[in-house]
Amino acid sequence: MSDKARKLFEALDLDQDGTLTREEVITALRVKGPSLAASGDLPFWGLGNADASSALFDSADQNGDAVLTLEEFAAVVDRRFGWR
């Protein structure tokens, strides 16, 4: 797992409970996404609308429990963003 994936996960974990919900991902990317991209913590092309954020969540939710762990999240974003 890359440090970038860990840092992005922590930025998106709005309630700081160690997991991400679909709503958390959508909200955090909408609110924090532009500043995360500007600081280099998220590729600009990684910014998207609610549908794109929801699709990212679905691709990462490997066990279908409607929450993402750091490991599930990192496996997808490291591959998708070329961080690993």
Short mmCIF file of N, CA and C in Angstrom, two decimals:
data_model
loop_
_atom_site.label_atom_id
_atom_site.label_comp_id
_atom_site.label_asym_id
_atom_site.label_seq_id
_atom_site.Cartn_x
_atom_site.Cartn_y
_atom_site.Cartn_z
N MET A 1 0.85 -1.18 0.00
CA MET A 1 0.00 0.00 0.00
C MET A 1 0.89 1.24 0.00
N SER A 2 0.53 2.21 -0.83
CA SER A 2 1.34 3.42 -0.93
C SER A 2 0.99 4.41 0.18
N ASP A 3 1.94 5.27 0.47
CA ASP A 3 1.69 6.35 1.43
C ASP A 3 0.62 7.30 0.91
N LYS A 4 0.59 7.49 -0.42
CA LYS A 4 -0.43 8.38 -1.01
C LYS A 4 -1.83 7.83 -0.78
N ALA A 5 -2.00 6.52 -0.92
CA ALA A 5 -3.32 5.92 -0.70
C ALA A 5 -3.74 6.08 0.76
N ARG A 6 -2.80 5.87 1.67
CA ARG A 6 -3.11 6.03 3.09
C ARG A 6 -3.50 7.48 3.40
N LYS A 7 -2.76 8.43 2.85
CA LYS A 7 -3.03 9.85 3.09
C LYS A 7 -4.39 10.24 2.52
N LEU A 8 -4.71 9.75 1.32
CA LEU A 8 -6.01 10.06 0.71
C LEU A 8 -7.14 9.44 1.52
N PHE A 9 -6.97 8.20 1.96
CA PHE A 9 -7.98 7.54 2.78
C PHE A 9 -8.26 8.38 4.03
N GLU A 10 -7.21 8.80 4.70
CA GLU A 10 -7.37 9.60 5.93
C GLU A 10 -8.07 10.92 5.65
N ALA A 11 -7.80 11.53 4.50
CA ALA A 11 -8.46 12.79 4.14
C ALA A 11 -9.94 12.58 3.86
N LEU A 12 -10.30 11.43 3.30
CA LEU A 12 -11.70 11.15 2.98
C LEU A 12 -12.50 10.62 4.16
N ASP A 13 -11.83 10.13 5.17
CA ASP A 13 -12.50 9.56 6.36
C ASP A 13 -12.98 10.71 7.25
N LEU A 14 -14.10 11.29 6.88
CA LEU A 14 -14.59 12.50 7.53
C LEU A 14 -14.89 12.32 9.02
N ASP A 15 -15.41 11.15 9.40
CA ASP A 15 -15.72 10.93 10.81
C ASP A 15 -14.58 10.24 11.56
N GLN A 16 -13.49 9.99 10.86
CA GLN A 16 -12.27 9.41 11.43
C GLN A 16 -12.52 8.12 12.20
N ASP A 17 -13.37 7.24 11.61
CA ASP A 17 -13.66 5.96 12.27
C ASP A 17 -12.87 4.80 11.66
N GLY A 18 -12.00 5.11 10.69
CA GLY A 18 -11.17 4.06 10.10
C GLY A 18 -11.81 3.32 8.95
N THR A 19 -12.99 3.74 8.53
CA THR A 19 -13.66 3.16 7.37
C THR A 19 -14.29 4.29 6.55
N LEU A 20 -14.62 3.96 5.31
CA LEU A 20 -15.29 4.93 4.43
C LEU A 20 -16.64 4.38 4.01
N THR A 21 -17.66 5.22 4.08
CA THR A 21 -18.96 4.87 3.53
C THR A 21 -19.08 5.52 2.15
N ARG A 22 -20.06 5.08 1.38
CA ARG A 22 -20.30 5.67 0.06
C ARG A 22 -20.53 7.18 0.19
N GLU A 23 -21.38 7.57 1.12
CA GLU A 23 -21.70 8.99 1.29
C GLU A 23 -20.46 9.80 1.68
N GLU A 24 -19.63 9.20 2.52
CA GLU A 24 -18.39 9.87 2.93
C GLU A 24 -17.47 10.12 1.73
N VAL A 25 -17.33 9.12 0.87
CA VAL A 25 -16.47 9.24 -0.31
C VAL A 25 -17.02 10.33 -1.24
N ILE A 26 -18.32 10.29 -1.51
CA ILE A 26 -18.94 11.27 -2.40
C ILE A 26 -18.79 12.68 -1.84
N THR A 27 -19.13 12.84 -0.56
CA THR A 27 -19.06 14.16 0.08
C THR A 27 -17.63 14.67 0.15
N ALA A 28 -16.72 13.82 0.61
CA ALA A 28 -15.33 14.25 0.78
C ALA A 28 -14.68 14.61 -0.54
N LEU A 29 -14.94 13.83 -1.60
CA LEU A 29 -14.36 14.16 -2.90
C LEU A 29 -14.95 15.45 -3.45
N ARG A 30 -16.22 15.70 -3.19
CA ARG A 30 -16.83 16.95 -3.65
C ARG A 30 -16.26 18.15 -2.90
N VAL A 31 -16.12 18.02 -1.58
CA VAL A 31 -15.68 19.14 -0.75
C VAL A 31 -14.16 19.30 -0.76
N LYS A 32 -13.45 18.20 -0.58
CA LYS A 32 -11.99 18.26 -0.43
C LYS A 32 -11.23 17.94 -1.71
N GLY A 33 -11.90 17.36 -2.69
CA GLY A 33 -11.23 16.90 -3.90
C GLY A 33 -10.36 17.95 -4.59
N PRO A 34 -10.90 19.14 -4.86
CA PRO A 34 -10.08 20.14 -5.54
C PRO A 34 -8.81 20.51 -4.77
N SER A 35 -8.90 20.66 -3.47
CA SER A 35 -7.69 21.00 -2.70
C SER A 35 -6.73 19.81 -2.63
N LEU A 36 -7.27 18.58 -2.57
CA LEU A 36 -6.41 17.40 -2.59
C LEU A 36 -5.67 17.29 -3.93
N ALA A 37 -6.37 17.60 -5.01
CA ALA A 37 -5.73 17.57 -6.32
C ALA A 37 -4.68 18.68 -6.44
N ALA A 38 -5.00 19.85 -5.94
CA ALA A 38 -4.06 20.98 -6.02
C ALA A 38 -2.78 20.69 -5.23
N SER A 39 -2.91 19.94 -4.14
CA SER A 39 -1.73 19.63 -3.32
C SER A 39 -1.00 18.38 -3.80
N GLY A 40 -1.52 17.73 -4.84
CA GLY A 40 -0.87 16.55 -5.39
C GLY A 40 -1.25 15.24 -4.70
N ASP A 41 -2.25 15.29 -3.84
CA ASP A 41 -2.67 14.08 -3.12
C ASP A 41 -3.75 13.29 -3.86
N LEU A 42 -4.19 13.82 -4.98
CA LEU A 42 -5.19 13.17 -5.82
C LEU A 42 -4.96 13.66 -7.24
N PRO A 43 -4.90 12.77 -8.23
CA PRO A 43 -4.74 13.24 -9.61
C PRO A 43 -5.95 14.09 -10.01
N PHE A 44 -5.71 15.16 -10.76
CA PHE A 44 -6.83 16.01 -11.19
C PHE A 44 -7.88 15.19 -11.94
N TRP A 45 -7.43 14.22 -12.75
CA TRP A 45 -8.39 13.42 -13.50
C TRP A 45 -9.17 12.48 -12.58
N GLY A 46 -8.75 12.36 -11.31
CA GLY A 46 -9.46 11.54 -10.35
C GLY A 46 -10.68 12.22 -9.77
N LEU A 47 -10.80 13.52 -10.02
CA LEU A 47 -11.98 14.25 -9.57
C LEU A 47 -13.14 13.89 -10.48
N GLY A 48 -14.28 13.69 -9.89
CA GLY A 48 -15.45 13.35 -10.71
C GLY A 48 -16.72 13.74 -9.99
N ASN A 49 -17.82 13.45 -10.63
CA ASN A 49 -19.12 13.75 -10.02
C ASN A 49 -19.51 12.63 -9.05
N ALA A 50 -20.70 12.72 -8.51
CA ALA A 50 -21.16 11.73 -7.53
C ALA A 50 -21.20 10.33 -8.13
N ASP A 51 -21.56 10.22 -9.41
CA ASP A 51 -21.62 8.90 -10.06
C ASP A 51 -20.23 8.27 -10.15
N ALA A 52 -19.22 9.09 -10.49
CA ALA A 52 -17.85 8.58 -10.58
C ALA A 52 -17.34 8.18 -9.20
N SER A 53 -17.66 8.98 -8.20
CA SER A 53 -17.25 8.66 -6.83
C SER A 53 -17.91 7.37 -6.35
N SER A 54 -19.18 7.21 -6.69
CA SER A 54 -19.92 6.01 -6.32
C SER A 54 -19.34 4.78 -7.02
N ALA A 55 -18.96 4.94 -8.27
CA ALA A 55 -18.35 3.83 -9.02
C ALA A 55 -17.01 3.44 -8.41
N LEU A 56 -16.23 4.42 -7.99
CA LEU A 56 -14.96 4.14 -7.31
C LEU A 56 -15.23 3.33 -6.04
N PHE A 57 -16.23 3.74 -5.29
CA PHE A 57 -16.60 3.03 -4.06
C PHE A 57 -16.96 1.58 -4.39
N ASP A 58 -17.82 1.39 -5.39
CA ASP A 58 -18.25 0.04 -5.75
C ASP A 58 -17.08 -0.85 -6.15
N SER A 59 -16.15 -0.30 -6.91
CA SER A 59 -15.01 -1.12 -7.35
C SER A 59 -14.10 -1.48 -6.19
N ALA A 60 -14.10 -0.67 -5.14
CA ALA A 60 -13.24 -0.93 -4.00
C ALA A 60 -13.89 -1.83 -2.94
N ASP A 61 -15.22 -1.86 -2.89
CA ASP A 61 -15.93 -2.62 -1.85
C ASP A 61 -15.91 -4.11 -2.19
N GLN A 62 -14.77 -4.74 -1.95
CA GLN A 62 -14.54 -6.12 -2.37
C GLN A 62 -15.46 -7.13 -1.70
N ASN A 63 -15.82 -6.90 -0.45
CA ASN A 63 -16.65 -7.88 0.24
C ASN A 63 -18.13 -7.49 0.29
N GLY A 64 -18.48 -6.37 -0.31
CA GLY A 64 -19.89 -5.98 -0.42
C GLY A 64 -20.55 -5.57 0.87
N ASP A 65 -19.77 -5.14 1.87
CA ASP A 65 -20.37 -4.78 3.16
C ASP A 65 -20.72 -3.30 3.27
N ALA A 66 -20.59 -2.55 2.20
CA ALA A 66 -20.96 -1.13 2.11
C ALA A 66 -20.06 -0.21 2.94
N VAL A 67 -18.91 -0.68 3.34
CA VAL A 67 -17.88 0.17 3.95
C VAL A 67 -16.53 -0.24 3.38
N LEU A 68 -15.64 0.73 3.26
CA LEU A 68 -14.30 0.45 2.76
C LEU A 68 -13.30 0.50 3.88
N THR A 69 -12.48 -0.51 3.93
CA THR A 69 -11.32 -0.48 4.83
C THR A 69 -10.17 0.17 4.08
N LEU A 70 -9.15 0.53 4.79
CA LEU A 70 -7.96 1.10 4.16
C LEU A 70 -7.40 0.14 3.12
N GLU A 71 -7.37 -1.14 3.43
CA GLU A 71 -6.81 -2.13 2.52
C GLU A 71 -7.62 -2.21 1.21
N GLU A 72 -8.96 -2.24 1.32
CA GLU A 72 -9.80 -2.28 0.12
C GLU A 72 -9.58 -1.02 -0.72
N PHE A 73 -9.59 0.11 -0.06
CA PHE A 73 -9.43 1.39 -0.75
C PHE A 73 -8.08 1.48 -1.45
N ALA A 74 -7.02 1.16 -0.72
CA ALA A 74 -5.66 1.27 -1.27
C ALA A 74 -5.45 0.34 -2.46
N ALA A 75 -6.03 -0.85 -2.42
CA ALA A 75 -5.86 -1.80 -3.52
C ALA A 75 -6.37 -1.21 -4.83
N VAL A 76 -7.47 -0.46 -4.76
CA VAL A 76 -8.05 0.12 -5.97
C VAL A 76 -7.35 1.42 -6.36
N VAL A 77 -7.17 2.34 -5.43
CA VAL A 77 -6.59 3.64 -5.83
C VAL A 77 -5.12 3.51 -6.21
N ASP A 78 -4.37 2.64 -5.57
CA ASP A 78 -2.97 2.46 -5.97
C ASP A 78 -2.89 1.99 -7.42
N ARG A 79 -3.75 1.07 -7.79
CA ARG A 79 -3.75 0.55 -9.17
C ARG A 79 -4.30 1.61 -10.13
N ARG A 80 -5.44 2.22 -9.79
CA ARG A 80 -6.10 3.17 -10.68
C ARG A 80 -5.26 4.43 -10.90
N PHE A 81 -4.60 4.91 -9.85
CA PHE A 81 -3.83 6.15 -9.96
C PHE A 81 -2.35 5.91 -10.25
N GLY A 82 -1.97 4.63 -10.38
CA GLY A 82 -0.59 4.32 -10.72
C GLY A 82 0.40 4.57 -9.59
N TRP A 83 -0.06 4.43 -8.36
CA TRP A 83 0.80 4.69 -7.20
C TRP A 83 1.57 3.46 -6.77
N ARG A 84 1.26 2.31 -7.31
CA ARG A 84 1.98 1.06 -6.98
C ARG A 84 2.26 0.31 -8.25
#
